XYZ file of C-alpha atoms in Angstrom:
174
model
C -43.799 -61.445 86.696
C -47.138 -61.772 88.826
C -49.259 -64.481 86.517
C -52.893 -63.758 88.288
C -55.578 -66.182 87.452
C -58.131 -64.954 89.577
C -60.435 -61.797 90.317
C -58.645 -59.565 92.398
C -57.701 -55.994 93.649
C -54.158 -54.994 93.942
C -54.078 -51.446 95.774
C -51.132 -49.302 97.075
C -51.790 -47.365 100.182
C -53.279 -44.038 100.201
C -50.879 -42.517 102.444
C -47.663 -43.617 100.681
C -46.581 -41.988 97.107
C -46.856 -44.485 94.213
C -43.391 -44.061 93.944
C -42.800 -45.723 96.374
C -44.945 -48.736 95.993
C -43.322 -50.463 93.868
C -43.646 -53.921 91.753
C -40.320 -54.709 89.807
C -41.107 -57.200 87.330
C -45.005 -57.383 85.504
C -48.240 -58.070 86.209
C -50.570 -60.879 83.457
C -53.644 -61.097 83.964
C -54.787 -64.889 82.578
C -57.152 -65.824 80.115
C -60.715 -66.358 81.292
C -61.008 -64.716 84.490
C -64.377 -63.669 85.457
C -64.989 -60.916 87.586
C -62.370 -57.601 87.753
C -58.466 -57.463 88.031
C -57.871 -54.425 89.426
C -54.578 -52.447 90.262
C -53.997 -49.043 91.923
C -51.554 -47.013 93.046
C -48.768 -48.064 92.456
C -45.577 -48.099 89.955
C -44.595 -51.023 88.032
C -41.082 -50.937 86.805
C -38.193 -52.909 85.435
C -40.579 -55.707 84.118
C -38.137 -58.189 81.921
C -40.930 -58.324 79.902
C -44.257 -56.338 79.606
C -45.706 -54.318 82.567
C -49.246 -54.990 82.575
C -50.841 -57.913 79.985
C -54.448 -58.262 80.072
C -55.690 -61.939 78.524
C -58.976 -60.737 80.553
C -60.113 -57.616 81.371
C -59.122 -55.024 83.999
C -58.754 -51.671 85.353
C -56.296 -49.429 86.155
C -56.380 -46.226 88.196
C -53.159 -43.598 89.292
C -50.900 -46.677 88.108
C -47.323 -45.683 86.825
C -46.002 -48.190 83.953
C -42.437 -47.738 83.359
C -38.643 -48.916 81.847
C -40.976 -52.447 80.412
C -41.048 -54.471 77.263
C -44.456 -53.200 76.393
C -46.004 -50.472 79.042
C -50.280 -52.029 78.695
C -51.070 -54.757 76.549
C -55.250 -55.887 76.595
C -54.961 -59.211 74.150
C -57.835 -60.500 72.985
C -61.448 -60.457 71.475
C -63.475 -58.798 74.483
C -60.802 -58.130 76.663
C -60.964 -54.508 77.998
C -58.526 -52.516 79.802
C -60.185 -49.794 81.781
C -57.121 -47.360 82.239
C -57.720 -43.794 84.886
C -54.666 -41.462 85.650
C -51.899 -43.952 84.141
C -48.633 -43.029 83.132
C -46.756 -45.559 80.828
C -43.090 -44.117 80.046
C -39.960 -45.229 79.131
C -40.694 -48.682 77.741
C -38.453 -50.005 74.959
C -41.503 -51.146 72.778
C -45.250 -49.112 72.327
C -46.456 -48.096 75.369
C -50.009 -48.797 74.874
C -51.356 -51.838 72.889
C -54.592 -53.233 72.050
C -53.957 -56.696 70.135
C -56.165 -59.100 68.139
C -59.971 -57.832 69.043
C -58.903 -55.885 72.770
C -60.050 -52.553 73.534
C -58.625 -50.206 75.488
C -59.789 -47.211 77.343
C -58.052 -43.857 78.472
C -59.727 -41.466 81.074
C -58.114 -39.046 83.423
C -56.702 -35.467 83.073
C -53.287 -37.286 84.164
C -53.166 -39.697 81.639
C -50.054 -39.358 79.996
C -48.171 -41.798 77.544
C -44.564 -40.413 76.512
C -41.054 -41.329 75.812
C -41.205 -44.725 75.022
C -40.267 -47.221 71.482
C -36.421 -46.860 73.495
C -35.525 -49.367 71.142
C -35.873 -47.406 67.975
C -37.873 -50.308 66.444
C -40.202 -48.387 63.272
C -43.057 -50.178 64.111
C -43.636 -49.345 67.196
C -45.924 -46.523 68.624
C -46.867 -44.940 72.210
C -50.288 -45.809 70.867
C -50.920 -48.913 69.109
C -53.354 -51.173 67.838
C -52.695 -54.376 66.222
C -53.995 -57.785 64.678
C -57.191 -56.982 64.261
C -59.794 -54.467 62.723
C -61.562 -54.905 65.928
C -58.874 -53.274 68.237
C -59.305 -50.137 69.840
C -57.656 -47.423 72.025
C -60.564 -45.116 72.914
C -59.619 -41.586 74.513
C -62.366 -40.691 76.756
C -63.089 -36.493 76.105
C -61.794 -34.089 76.317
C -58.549 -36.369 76.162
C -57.074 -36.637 72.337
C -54.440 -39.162 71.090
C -52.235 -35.568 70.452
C -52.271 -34.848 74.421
C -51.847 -37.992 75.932
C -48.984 -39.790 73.568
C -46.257 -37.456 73.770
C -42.669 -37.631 72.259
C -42.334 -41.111 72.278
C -39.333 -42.860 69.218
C -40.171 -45.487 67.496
C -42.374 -45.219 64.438
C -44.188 -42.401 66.423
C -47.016 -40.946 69.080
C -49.845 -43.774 67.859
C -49.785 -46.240 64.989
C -51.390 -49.442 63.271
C -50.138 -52.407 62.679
C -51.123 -56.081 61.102
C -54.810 -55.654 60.116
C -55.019 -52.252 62.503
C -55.961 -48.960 61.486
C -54.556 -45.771 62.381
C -58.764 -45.048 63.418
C -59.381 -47.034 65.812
C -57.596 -44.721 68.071
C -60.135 -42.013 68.797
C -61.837 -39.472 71.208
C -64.874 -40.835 72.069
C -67.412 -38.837 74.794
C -67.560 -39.231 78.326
């Protein structure tokens, strides 16, 4: 995997489908980075691990998240993943986290999180928060947690875990 430690942008040309800009492996994002890690247009795939793990925050924008360990993962108090027009599918565990005190944030008419928890593991959601009371996974309207997490295995479409709660996964307005 990619282990950034600085502010940067990571952008797939315009011109070429994000299918076929692709990163095999994952991308973390280190603690304590100030400024924005960005990444667009582009498909991450085949990570042995987790596709995209933010210690710090970042965006996202028409990023395809596939075939990982976890699909998005913000970790952290204050961390906040910013995700427009991603797709996160096919990952063996949840597709979306937020863990201990991380928020994240869906936007986009193509935001779309289905057919992942592959490994059958209960516990495991396309929506997920975790750790911490403080964790979110906001839907930005007219987006809902019943249109964007879509037939994924596991213990279900979202879920709570280990001091989360099954509403702090909400529609919240633009």
């Amino acid at each position: 995997y990619l282990n950034i430690s600085s502010a940067m942008s990571i952008v797939g040309r315009p011109d070429v489908p994000k299918e076929k800009i692709m990163v095999l492996g994952g991308i973390y994002f280190k603690k304590g980075i100030q400024g924005n890690c960005h990444l667009q247009h582009m498909t991450l795939r085949q990570a042995e691990a987790n596709g995209v793990v933010g210690f710090s925050s970042f965006t996202m924008e028409d990023v395809l998240v596939e075939q990982c360990r976890y699909g998005v993962l913000a970790d952290g108090s204050g961390v906040v993943g910013r995700c427009t027009n991603v797709e996160v599918r096919q990952c063996g565990w949840s597709g979306v986290v937020a863990y201990d005190g991380a928020s994240i944030t869906l936007i986009g008419a193509k935001t779309t999180v289905h057919h992942n928890c592959t490994t059958g593991n209960s516990d495991e959601y396309g929506l997920q928060v975790w750790g911490s009371s403080s964790s979110t996974i906001q839907l930005v309207s007219p987006l809902t947690k019943e249109q964007v997490s879509l037939d994924n295995g596991g213990g279900g479409n979202w879920g709570a875990k280990r001091g989360g709660d099954i509403n702090q996964i909400k529609t919240i307005s633009q």
